[in-house]
């Protein structure tokens, strides 16, 4: 697989696109005033302990207190997974007793603690914290306080796992520190691991020196910026190009890559064309498409992606797909393409939580198993932890995906102030009918000897409807209730806003 890393640097925003075989698979965004917090280490103070939910709230100097769950005090492997994206087993020689202890036995109000952010704030929730510090290097993740030597589950070759474990046992490592071999460590030499151990040990010693004398709350250690973090985590031999449109960032990347993987230095390119770097690689269009409800498949079918409060629903439709001789083969082709595109869109949009995919019904159990296996294979490239469940009799696949940070939609967009995030507003016809109802109530409720004079203020599209197709209805109401109705277009009005004013008093009747 050919991979490319494309970097766009603006004064207030940095974006990184990851292409696989020429197609955008992942987009990462970091803004100057909203830098990524995951991986940062803080000295904080416990403000509250809540045994009922087995959690504590820790002040680390941010706008909101961080959330520290009891499980994030007990599990080193969980913290490692969140920081580095590596899925590893729990340590066999960990602290089983601590897992059974209630949180008020492990931590107390007013206590100063060294914590690390493992999840970004999402919506109204603050950051999630862990007391188990994990420091990610190029090939290793250091876990101070643990005794574990582990290997990422993504490294599946038994002989390679044995080789890596043997190397780590021979290397001199600091006492009381555990290490996890990252996926990119597959094939790395002993010298590579020794350099990583030395680098991570120096970082940890610096944190240990600074923490005791630092004020509380305060930042003790800040992780790399977005660009360098992506290069540290994603730079492998299958990356053919690293393209950046900033000369300053190009210099930083070149130095970093020369220190990390000297052989990759020739692959770093400074984009100098007049065309925007994201336009040159088709990334801008893909970002725009990633906000649409409908996503077309090559076969002529399409996906419809809907976000609800609790989950994301993806509906698969055959559309214009008529490529095969039989209906079963057509359905299978559409569903197989839907698997690949759904997995790509989930990763690209950074969708988290519960995900429901409604495939086209398949009679053949063999076809159903093909879809399940294809989905399992498609999500293996995704660093976020996923769980996939078997297809239901209605061809519905349920899955969960770890929610680490905001989705692409939440990061780039905000709820429309016009429709309130609903995505729909009433039509001009519906609003015209509503106006007629309000006019009728106003005229009927004020029967007097003197003629009632009303002025209707509404959006121009509603007014046009009232003065054309529905004018006869207003005339009937005027004659029936001995009143008069004037129409006043107000361009600044929301299409669903209507104001009825008594012309004699100047007062609004429906406010």
Short mmCIF file of C-alpha atoms in Angstrom, two decimals:
data_model
loop_
_atom_site.label_atom_id
_atom_site.label_comp_id
_atom_site.label_asym_id
_atom_site.label_seq_id
_atom_site.Cartn_x
_atom_site.Cartn_y
_atom_site.Cartn_z
CA UNK A 1 0.00 0.00 0.00
CA UNK A 2 1.34 3.41 -0.99
CA UNK A 3 0.87 6.02 1.72
CA UNK A 4 1.40 9.78 1.54
CA UNK A 5 1.30 12.38 4.32
CA UNK A 6 0.14 15.81 3.11
CA UNK A 7 0.53 18.79 5.47
CA UNK A 8 -1.15 22.19 5.18
CA UNK A 9 0.07 24.91 7.58
CA UNK A 10 -1.95 28.13 8.02
CA UNK A 11 -1.40 30.92 10.58
CA UNK A 12 -4.23 29.65 12.82
CA UNK A 13 -4.62 26.03 11.75
CA UNK A 14 -2.55 22.99 10.77
CA UNK A 15 -4.11 20.08 8.86
CA UNK A 16 -2.62 16.68 8.04
CA UNK A 17 -4.15 14.38 5.45
CA UNK A 18 -3.14 10.71 5.20
CA UNK A 19 -3.62 9.14 1.77
CA UNK A 20 -3.61 5.40 1.14
CA UNK A 21 -3.32 4.41 -2.54
CA UNK A 22 -4.26 7.97 -3.46
CA UNK A 23 -7.46 8.12 -1.38
CA UNK A 24 -7.90 10.22 1.74
CA UNK A 25 -8.31 7.96 4.77
CA UNK A 26 -7.71 10.33 7.68
CA UNK A 27 -7.73 14.07 8.29
CA UNK A 28 -6.26 15.58 11.46
CA UNK A 29 -6.78 19.21 12.46
CA UNK A 30 -5.08 21.30 15.15
CA UNK A 31 -5.78 24.99 15.71
CA UNK A 32 -3.41 27.43 17.40
CA UNK A 33 -5.82 28.17 20.28
CA UNK A 34 -7.06 24.55 20.55
CA UNK A 35 -3.93 22.42 20.63
CA UNK A 36 -4.29 18.69 21.20
CA UNK A 37 -4.06 17.87 24.90
CA UNK A 38 -3.80 14.08 24.83
CA UNK A 39 -0.41 12.96 26.13
CA UNK A 40 0.22 16.08 28.24
CA UNK A 41 1.23 15.47 31.86
CA UNK A 42 -0.06 17.78 34.63
CA UNK A 43 0.37 18.21 38.34
CA UNK A 44 -3.18 18.57 39.68
CA UNK A 45 -5.21 18.57 42.85
CA UNK A 46 -8.25 16.41 43.55
CA UNK A 47 -11.30 18.66 44.01
CA UNK A 48 -13.96 16.03 44.54
CA UNK A 49 -14.27 12.24 44.96
CA UNK A 50 -17.58 10.59 44.04
CA UNK A 51 -17.75 6.94 45.21
CA UNK A 52 -21.21 6.57 43.63
CA UNK A 53 -19.72 6.73 40.13
CA UNK A 54 -16.21 5.59 41.15
CA UNK A 55 -14.67 8.80 39.84
CA UNK A 56 -12.83 11.92 40.97
CA UNK A 57 -12.57 15.43 39.51
CA UNK A 58 -9.07 16.87 39.30
CA UNK A 59 -8.11 20.52 38.80
CA UNK A 60 -5.22 20.68 36.32
CA UNK A 61 -5.53 24.36 35.44
CA UNK A 62 -7.95 24.05 32.50
CA UNK A 63 -11.40 25.65 32.22
CA UNK A 64 -13.06 22.46 33.51
CA UNK A 65 -11.83 19.88 36.00
CA UNK A 66 -10.58 16.62 34.51
CA UNK A 67 -12.45 13.33 35.01
CA UNK A 68 -10.48 10.52 36.67
CA UNK A 69 -12.22 7.14 36.80
CA UNK A 70 -11.13 4.35 39.13
CA UNK A 71 -10.28 2.16 36.11
CA UNK A 72 -7.79 4.80 34.94
CA UNK A 73 -5.94 4.50 38.23
CA UNK A 74 -5.69 0.71 38.02
CA UNK A 75 -5.01 -0.09 34.35
CA UNK A 76 -1.60 0.67 32.81
CA UNK A 77 -2.51 -1.01 29.52
CA UNK A 78 -5.64 1.11 29.11
CA UNK A 79 -3.63 4.32 29.46
CA UNK A 80 -1.02 3.03 27.00
CA UNK A 81 -3.74 2.31 24.42
CA UNK A 82 -5.22 5.80 24.68
CA UNK A 83 -1.87 7.62 24.38
CA UNK A 84 -0.26 5.57 21.62
CA UNK A 85 -3.20 3.90 19.90
CA UNK A 86 -1.65 0.47 20.60
CA UNK A 87 -3.87 -2.35 21.81
CA UNK A 88 -2.05 -4.49 24.39
CA UNK A 89 -2.91 -7.07 27.02
CA UNK A 90 -3.19 -6.15 30.68
CA UNK A 91 0.06 -6.89 32.56
CA UNK A 92 0.13 -10.35 34.11
CA UNK A 93 2.05 -9.00 37.11
CA UNK A 94 0.09 -5.79 37.48
CA UNK A 95 -1.79 -4.72 40.57
CA UNK A 96 -4.93 -6.89 40.73
CA UNK A 97 -5.76 -5.81 44.27
CA UNK A 98 -5.94 -2.14 43.25
CA UNK A 99 -8.56 -2.95 40.63
CA UNK A 100 -10.93 -4.11 43.32
CA UNK A 101 -10.40 -1.13 45.60
CA UNK A 102 -13.04 1.63 45.68
CA UNK A 103 -11.83 5.01 44.47
CA UNK A 104 -12.07 6.66 47.91
CA UNK A 105 -9.45 4.14 49.12
CA UNK A 106 -7.08 5.06 46.26
CA UNK A 107 -7.38 8.84 46.18
CA UNK A 108 -8.55 11.62 48.53
CA UNK A 109 -9.94 15.13 48.19
CA UNK A 110 -7.18 17.75 48.32
CA UNK A 111 -4.48 15.26 47.28
CA UNK A 112 -1.90 16.39 44.72
CA UNK A 113 -1.54 13.93 41.82
CA UNK A 114 0.50 13.55 38.65
CA UNK A 115 -1.94 12.80 35.84
CA UNK A 116 -1.98 12.50 32.07
CA UNK A 117 -4.74 13.45 29.64
CA UNK A 118 -5.93 10.37 27.74
CA UNK A 119 -9.05 11.82 26.07
CA UNK A 120 -9.86 15.25 24.70
CA UNK A 121 -12.86 17.22 26.02
CA UNK A 122 -15.94 16.26 23.98
CA UNK A 123 -19.06 18.44 24.08
CA UNK A 124 -19.77 19.39 27.69
CA UNK A 125 -17.38 16.76 29.09
CA UNK A 126 -13.96 17.73 30.36
CA UNK A 127 -10.74 15.86 29.65
CA UNK A 128 -10.33 12.29 30.85
CA UNK A 129 -7.29 11.61 33.03
CA UNK A 130 -5.12 8.71 34.12
CA UNK A 131 -2.58 8.43 36.93
CA UNK A 132 -0.66 5.87 34.85
CA UNK A 133 1.80 7.91 32.80
CA UNK A 134 2.56 6.57 29.30
CA UNK A 135 5.22 8.28 27.18
CA UNK A 136 5.21 7.37 23.51
CA UNK A 137 8.46 7.13 21.59
CA UNK A 138 9.12 6.01 18.05
CA UNK A 139 9.21 2.24 18.66
CA UNK A 140 8.30 1.97 22.34
CA UNK A 141 5.86 3.27 24.90
CA UNK A 142 7.33 3.75 28.38
CA UNK A 143 5.06 3.05 31.37
CA UNK A 144 6.69 4.25 34.63
CA UNK A 145 5.55 2.26 37.63
CA UNK A 146 4.71 -0.85 35.61
CA UNK A 147 6.78 -4.02 35.32
CA UNK A 148 5.40 -5.10 31.97
CA UNK A 149 7.19 -5.90 28.73
CA UNK A 150 4.43 -6.10 26.15
CA UNK A 151 3.98 -6.15 22.40
CA UNK A 152 1.24 -4.56 20.32
CA UNK A 153 -1.46 -7.03 19.27
CA UNK A 154 -1.16 -5.74 15.71
CA UNK A 155 2.19 -7.57 15.49
CA UNK A 156 0.84 -11.05 14.83
CA UNK A 157 3.92 -12.97 13.62
CA UNK A 158 4.93 -15.34 16.44
CA UNK A 159 8.65 -15.41 15.55
CA UNK A 160 8.80 -11.60 15.39
CA UNK A 161 7.06 -11.28 18.76
CA UNK A 162 9.60 -13.69 20.29
CA UNK A 163 12.51 -11.73 18.74
CA UNK A 164 11.21 -8.41 20.08
CA UNK A 165 10.64 -9.80 23.56
CA UNK A 166 14.16 -11.21 23.58
CA UNK A 167 15.67 -7.83 22.59
CA UNK A 168 13.80 -5.95 25.32
CA UNK A 169 14.87 -8.42 27.99
CA UNK A 170 18.52 -7.94 27.02
CA UNK A 171 18.45 -4.12 26.93
CA UNK A 172 19.31 -2.29 30.14
CA UNK A 173 16.18 -0.40 31.17
CA UNK A 174 15.48 1.80 34.23
CA UNK A 175 14.18 0.01 37.32
CA UNK A 176 10.45 0.09 37.90
CA UNK A 177 9.58 0.94 34.29
CA UNK A 178 7.61 -1.10 31.75
CA UNK A 179 7.73 -0.93 27.96
CA UNK A 180 5.36 -1.76 25.13
CA UNK A 181 6.64 -2.39 21.61
CA UNK A 182 4.61 -0.30 19.15
CA UNK A 183 3.39 -1.63 15.79
CA UNK A 184 6.08 0.39 13.97
CA UNK A 185 8.66 -1.50 16.04
CA UNK A 186 8.13 -4.59 13.89
CA UNK A 187 11.46 -5.26 12.16
CA UNK A 188 13.36 -2.61 14.16
CA UNK A 189 16.89 -3.39 15.33
CA UNK A 190 18.27 -3.60 18.87
CA UNK A 191 20.05 -0.29 18.29
CA UNK A 192 16.72 1.37 17.42
CA UNK A 193 15.20 0.19 20.69
CA UNK A 194 18.24 1.25 22.73
CA UNK A 195 17.98 4.79 21.32
CA UNK A 196 14.26 4.89 22.17
CA UNK A 197 14.88 3.66 25.73
CA UNK A 198 17.51 6.38 26.24
CA UNK A 199 15.24 9.10 24.80
CA UNK A 200 12.21 8.06 26.87
CA UNK A 201 14.29 7.66 30.05
CA UNK A 202 15.59 11.22 29.69
CA UNK A 203 12.04 12.51 29.23
CA UNK A 204 10.80 10.69 32.33
CA UNK A 205 13.72 11.87 34.46
CA UNK A 206 12.93 15.45 33.40
CA UNK A 207 9.30 15.02 34.49
CA UNK A 208 10.41 13.54 37.83
CA UNK A 209 12.76 16.47 38.47
CA UNK A 210 10.20 19.13 37.57
CA UNK A 211 7.07 17.72 39.24
CA UNK A 212 7.95 18.08 42.98
CA UNK A 213 8.84 21.79 42.73
CA UNK A 214 6.15 22.79 40.20
CA UNK A 215 3.11 24.75 41.43
CA UNK A 216 -0.24 23.00 41.56
CA UNK A 217 -2.01 22.93 39.14
CA UNK A 218 0.51 23.20 36.27
CA UNK A 219 1.64 21.62 32.99
CA UNK A 220 4.68 19.36 33.52
CA UNK A 221 5.19 17.81 30.09
CA UNK A 222 3.71 18.74 26.69
CA UNK A 223 3.52 16.19 23.90
CA UNK A 224 4.74 16.90 20.35
CA UNK A 225 2.70 19.12 18.04
CA UNK A 226 0.33 17.57 15.49
CA UNK A 227 2.80 17.31 12.59
CA UNK A 228 5.65 15.74 14.57
CA UNK A 229 3.24 13.46 16.43
CA UNK A 230 1.84 12.12 13.14
CA UNK A 231 5.36 11.54 11.80
CA UNK A 232 6.37 9.76 15.00
CA UNK A 233 3.33 7.49 14.89
CA UNK A 234 2.68 7.02 11.15
CA UNK A 235 6.06 7.28 9.41
CA UNK A 236 6.82 3.81 8.06
CA UNK A 237 8.62 2.39 5.04
CA UNK A 238 5.41 2.35 2.98
CA UNK A 239 5.18 6.18 3.15
CA UNK A 240 6.31 7.37 -0.29
CA UNK A 241 6.04 11.15 0.23
CA UNK A 242 5.72 13.75 2.97
CA UNK A 243 4.51 17.00 1.41
CA UNK A 244 4.30 20.28 3.35
CA UNK A 245 3.45 23.79 2.13
CA UNK A 246 5.39 25.73 4.79
CA UNK A 247 9.16 26.30 4.51
CA UNK A 248 9.48 26.75 8.27
CA UNK A 249 7.64 23.50 8.98
CA UNK A 250 9.61 21.80 6.19
CA UNK A 251 12.84 22.62 8.05
CA UNK A 252 11.39 21.25 11.32
CA UNK A 253 10.19 18.06 9.62
CA UNK A 254 13.53 17.53 7.88
CA UNK A 255 15.42 17.74 11.19
CA UNK A 256 12.92 15.43 12.90
CA UNK A 257 12.95 12.83 10.11
CA UNK A 258 16.77 12.89 9.88
CA UNK A 259 16.95 12.07 13.59
CA UNK A 260 14.12 9.53 13.46
CA UNK A 261 14.59 7.74 10.12
CA UNK A 262 17.49 9.22 8.10
CA UNK A 263 16.64 7.09 5.05
CA UNK A 264 13.25 8.83 4.77
CA UNK A 265 14.73 12.34 4.49
CA UNK A 266 14.65 12.32 0.67
CA UNK A 267 10.87 11.76 0.76
CA UNK A 268 10.16 15.11 2.44
CA UNK A 269 8.99 17.62 -0.19
CA UNK A 270 8.20 21.34 0.16
CA UNK A 271 5.11 22.17 -1.94
CA UNK A 272 5.81 25.31 -3.96
CA UNK A 273 3.06 25.26 -6.63
CA UNK A 274 0.56 28.08 -6.82
CA UNK A 275 -2.28 25.61 -6.36
CA UNK A 276 -3.17 24.88 -2.72
CA UNK A 277 -1.51 21.67 -1.53
CA UNK A 278 -4.84 20.12 -0.47
CA UNK A 279 -6.38 20.96 -3.85
CA UNK A 280 -3.41 19.37 -5.65
CA UNK A 281 -4.08 16.04 -3.95
CA UNK A 282 -7.90 16.26 -4.01
CA UNK A 283 -8.09 16.46 -0.22
CA UNK A 284 -10.23 19.61 -0.01
CA UNK A 285 -12.98 17.98 -2.10
CA UNK A 286 -12.86 14.85 0.04
CA UNK A 287 -13.25 16.91 3.22
CA UNK A 288 -16.28 18.63 1.71
CA UNK A 289 -17.75 15.25 0.66
CA UNK A 290 -17.21 13.94 4.20
CA UNK A 291 -19.88 16.37 5.42
CA UNK A 292 -22.58 15.10 3.06
CA UNK A 293 -25.34 12.68 4.02
CA UNK A 294 -25.09 10.72 0.78
CA UNK A 295 -21.88 9.00 -0.33
CA UNK A 296 -21.85 7.31 -3.75
CA UNK A 297 -20.25 3.91 -4.42
CA UNK A 298 -18.45 2.96 -7.65
CA UNK A 299 -21.13 0.40 -8.53
CA UNK A 300 -23.90 3.01 -8.50
CA UNK A 301 -25.15 2.29 -5.00
CA UNK A 302 -24.80 4.77 -2.15
CA UNK A 303 -24.61 5.23 1.61
CA UNK A 304 -26.75 7.56 3.70
CA UNK A 305 -25.04 8.58 6.95
CA UNK A 306 -27.18 10.00 9.75
CA UNK A 307 -25.99 11.24 13.15
CA UNK A 308 -28.42 10.83 16.05
CA UNK A 309 -28.04 11.75 19.72
CA UNK A 310 -26.93 8.26 20.75
CA UNK A 311 -25.51 6.67 17.61
CA UNK A 312 -24.62 6.95 13.93
CA UNK A 313 -26.72 5.05 11.39
CA UNK A 314 -25.38 4.12 7.93
CA UNK A 315 -27.96 2.93 5.40
CA UNK A 316 -26.80 0.99 2.32
CA UNK A 317 -28.85 1.43 -0.88
CA UNK A 318 -28.44 -0.35 -4.23
CA UNK A 319 -29.24 2.83 -6.20
CA UNK A 320 -28.32 2.35 -9.86
CA UNK A 321 -26.25 -0.80 -9.29
CA UNK A 322 -27.26 -3.36 -11.96
CA UNK A 323 -23.83 -4.74 -12.82
CA UNK A 324 -24.38 -8.44 -12.16
CA UNK A 325 -26.47 -11.16 -13.75
CA UNK A 326 -28.43 -12.06 -10.62
CA UNK A 327 -29.98 -9.95 -7.88
CA UNK A 328 -27.96 -11.81 -5.22
CA UNK A 329 -24.67 -10.99 -6.94
CA UNK A 330 -25.74 -7.35 -7.34
CA UNK A 331 -26.59 -7.14 -3.64
CA UNK A 332 -23.27 -8.75 -2.66
CA UNK A 333 -21.26 -6.35 -4.85
CA UNK A 334 -23.07 -3.32 -3.40
CA UNK A 335 -22.61 -4.53 0.18
CA UNK A 336 -18.91 -5.33 -0.33
CA UNK A 337 -18.24 -1.86 -1.72
CA UNK A 338 -20.32 -0.41 1.13
CA UNK A 339 -18.06 -2.16 3.67
CA UNK A 340 -14.92 -0.48 2.33
CA UNK A 341 -16.52 2.94 1.99
CA UNK A 342 -18.29 2.77 5.37
CA UNK A 343 -15.01 1.86 7.11
CA UNK A 344 -13.26 4.72 5.29
CA UNK A 345 -15.96 7.26 6.14
CA UNK A 346 -16.01 6.21 9.81
CA UNK A 347 -12.26 6.75 10.04
CA UNK A 348 -12.26 9.92 7.91
CA UNK A 349 -15.15 11.53 9.81
CA UNK A 350 -13.74 10.22 13.12
CA UNK A 351 -17.12 8.80 14.09
CA UNK A 352 -17.20 7.31 17.59
CA UNK A 353 -19.66 5.50 19.84
CA UNK A 354 -22.36 3.11 18.60
CA UNK A 355 -22.54 2.63 14.83
CA UNK A 356 -25.33 0.77 13.02
CA UNK A 357 -24.87 -0.27 9.37
CA UNK A 358 -28.05 -1.41 7.59
CA UNK A 359 -26.86 -3.56 4.67
CA UNK A 360 -29.12 -4.77 1.86
CA UNK A 361 -30.75 -8.09 2.89
CA UNK A 362 -28.82 -11.20 1.83
CA UNK A 363 -30.30 -14.71 1.79
CA UNK A 364 -26.99 -16.54 1.61
CA UNK A 365 -25.24 -17.15 4.94
CA UNK A 366 -21.96 -17.40 2.99
CA UNK A 367 -22.48 -13.87 1.67
CA UNK A 368 -23.27 -12.66 5.19
CA UNK A 369 -20.00 -14.13 6.51
CA UNK A 370 -18.12 -12.46 3.64
CA UNK A 371 -19.50 -9.09 4.74
CA UNK A 372 -18.56 -9.70 8.39
CA UNK A 373 -15.00 -10.75 7.50
CA UNK A 374 -14.60 -7.83 5.07
CA UNK A 375 -15.62 -5.36 7.80
CA UNK A 376 -13.22 -6.94 10.30
CA UNK A 377 -10.39 -6.62 7.76
CA UNK A 378 -11.35 -3.04 6.80
CA UNK A 379 -11.15 -1.69 10.37
CA UNK A 380 -7.72 -3.22 11.07
CA UNK A 381 -6.10 -0.13 9.54
CA UNK A 382 -7.97 2.05 12.03
CA UNK A 383 -6.02 2.90 15.19
CA UNK A 384 -9.18 3.56 17.18
CA UNK A 385 -10.39 0.48 19.06
CA UNK A 386 -13.44 -1.12 17.42
CA UNK A 387 -15.78 -3.98 18.29
CA UNK A 388 -17.82 -5.64 15.55
CA UNK A 389 -20.84 -7.87 16.17
CA UNK A 390 -22.33 -10.47 13.77
CA UNK A 391 -24.97 -9.48 11.23
CA UNK A 392 -28.52 -9.72 12.53
CA UNK A 393 -31.26 -11.57 10.57
CA UNK A 394 -32.22 -8.15 9.16
CA UNK A 395 -28.69 -7.64 7.76
CA UNK A 396 -27.87 -5.02 10.39
CA UNK A 397 -24.28 -4.86 11.60
CA UNK A 398 -23.62 -3.30 14.98
CA UNK A 399 -20.21 -1.95 15.95
CA UNK A 400 -18.61 0.39 18.44
CA UNK A 401 -15.64 2.67 17.87
CA UNK A 402 -13.59 4.35 20.54
CA UNK A 403 -14.41 8.04 20.91
CA UNK A 404 -11.13 9.84 21.65
CA UNK A 405 -11.85 13.34 20.34
CA UNK A 406 -14.38 15.36 18.41
CA UNK A 407 -15.62 14.10 15.07
CA UNK A 408 -14.60 15.94 11.90
CA UNK A 409 -18.07 17.49 11.70
CA UNK A 410 -17.88 18.77 15.29
CA UNK A 411 -14.36 20.13 14.75
CA UNK A 412 -15.17 22.03 11.54
CA UNK A 413 -18.87 22.91 11.79
CA UNK A 414 -21.32 24.23 14.35
CA UNK A 415 -25.09 23.79 14.49
CA UNK A 416 -26.87 25.93 11.90
CA UNK A 417 -28.39 28.96 13.65
CA UNK A 418 -31.17 28.95 11.03
CA UNK A 419 -32.47 25.39 11.44
CA UNK A 420 -31.04 24.81 14.93
CA UNK A 421 -29.11 21.77 13.74
CA UNK A 422 -32.23 19.98 12.54
CA UNK A 423 -31.26 20.21 8.90
CA UNK A 424 -34.77 21.15 7.80
CA UNK A 425 -37.14 24.14 7.98
CA UNK A 426 -40.82 24.47 7.12
CA UNK A 427 -41.66 25.12 3.50
CA UNK A 428 -43.19 28.38 2.29
CA UNK A 429 -46.47 26.52 1.70
CA UNK A 430 -46.53 25.19 5.28
CA UNK A 431 -45.80 28.65 6.65
CA UNK A 432 -48.52 30.20 4.47
CA UNK A 433 -51.06 27.76 5.94
CA UNK A 434 -49.83 28.61 9.43
CA UNK A 435 -50.25 32.34 8.72
CA UNK A 436 -53.80 31.73 7.50
CA UNK A 437 -54.55 29.92 10.75
CA UNK A 438 -53.13 32.79 12.84
CA UNK A 439 -55.03 35.42 10.82
CA UNK A 440 -58.28 33.51 11.26
CA UNK A 441 -57.79 33.29 15.04
CA UNK A 442 -56.90 36.99 15.27
CA UNK A 443 -59.91 38.17 13.25
CA UNK A 444 -62.36 35.80 14.91
CA UNK A 445 -61.17 36.68 18.40
CA UNK A 446 -61.66 40.42 17.92
CA UNK A 447 -65.16 40.82 16.40
CA UNK A 448 -66.00 44.51 16.63
CA UNK A 449 -68.06 47.13 14.86
CA UNK A 450 -64.88 48.67 13.55
CA UNK A 451 -62.96 46.73 10.89
CA UNK A 452 -59.95 44.85 12.22
CA UNK A 453 -56.80 45.84 10.35
CA UNK A 454 -53.93 43.32 10.47
CA UNK A 455 -50.40 43.54 9.11
CA UNK A 456 -48.57 40.24 8.56
CA UNK A 457 -44.76 40.42 8.69
CA UNK A 458 -43.01 37.31 7.32
CA UNK A 459 -40.12 36.04 5.22
CA UNK A 460 -40.35 37.17 1.53
CA UNK A 461 -40.90 33.59 0.26
CA UNK A 462 -43.90 33.21 2.60
CA UNK A 463 -45.25 36.61 1.56
CA UNK A 464 -45.01 35.70 -2.12
CA UNK A 465 -47.04 32.59 -1.45
CA UNK A 466 -49.69 34.58 0.47
CA UNK A 467 -49.98 37.17 -2.30
CA UNK A 468 -50.23 34.66 -5.14
CA UNK A 469 -51.56 31.09 -4.70
CA UNK A 470 -53.18 31.75 -1.30
CA UNK A 471 -54.50 35.27 -1.85
CA UNK A 472 -58.09 34.01 -2.31
CA UNK A 473 -58.02 32.37 1.12
CA UNK A 474 -57.05 35.69 2.77
CA UNK A 475 -59.83 37.50 0.85
CA UNK A 476 -62.40 35.01 2.13
CA UNK A 477 -61.18 35.60 5.69
CA UNK A 478 -61.36 39.40 5.23
CA UNK A 479 -64.94 39.20 3.97
CA UNK A 480 -66.07 36.66 6.56
CA UNK A 481 -64.71 38.51 9.60
CA UNK A 482 -65.00 42.08 8.22
CA UNK A 483 -61.27 42.76 8.50
CA UNK A 484 -58.31 43.62 6.29
CA UNK A 485 -54.91 41.94 5.99
CA UNK A 486 -51.75 43.66 4.67
CA UNK A 487 -48.63 41.69 3.82
CA UNK A 488 -45.13 43.03 4.65
CA UNK A 489 -42.04 41.07 3.53
CA UNK A 490 -39.16 41.10 6.04
CA UNK A 491 -35.94 39.69 4.51
CA UNK A 492 -34.21 39.52 7.90
CA UNK A 493 -36.85 37.14 9.28
CA UNK A 494 -36.28 33.39 9.69
CA UNK A 495 -38.64 31.55 7.32
CA UNK A 496 -40.55 30.19 10.34
CA UNK A 497 -40.95 33.62 11.98
CA UNK A 498 -44.31 35.38 11.63
CA UNK A 499 -45.50 38.55 13.35
CA UNK A 500 -49.14 39.74 13.35
CA UNK A 501 -49.58 43.44 14.18
CA UNK A 502 -52.79 45.35 14.98
CA UNK A 503 -52.53 48.39 12.70
CA UNK A 504 -54.66 50.59 15.01
CA UNK A 505 -52.62 49.95 18.20
CA UNK A 506 -49.26 48.94 16.67
CA UNK A 507 -49.06 45.98 19.05
CA UNK A 508 -48.06 42.48 18.04
CA UNK A 509 -50.83 39.93 18.60
CA UNK A 510 -48.77 36.72 18.62
CA UNK A 511 -45.85 37.57 20.95
#
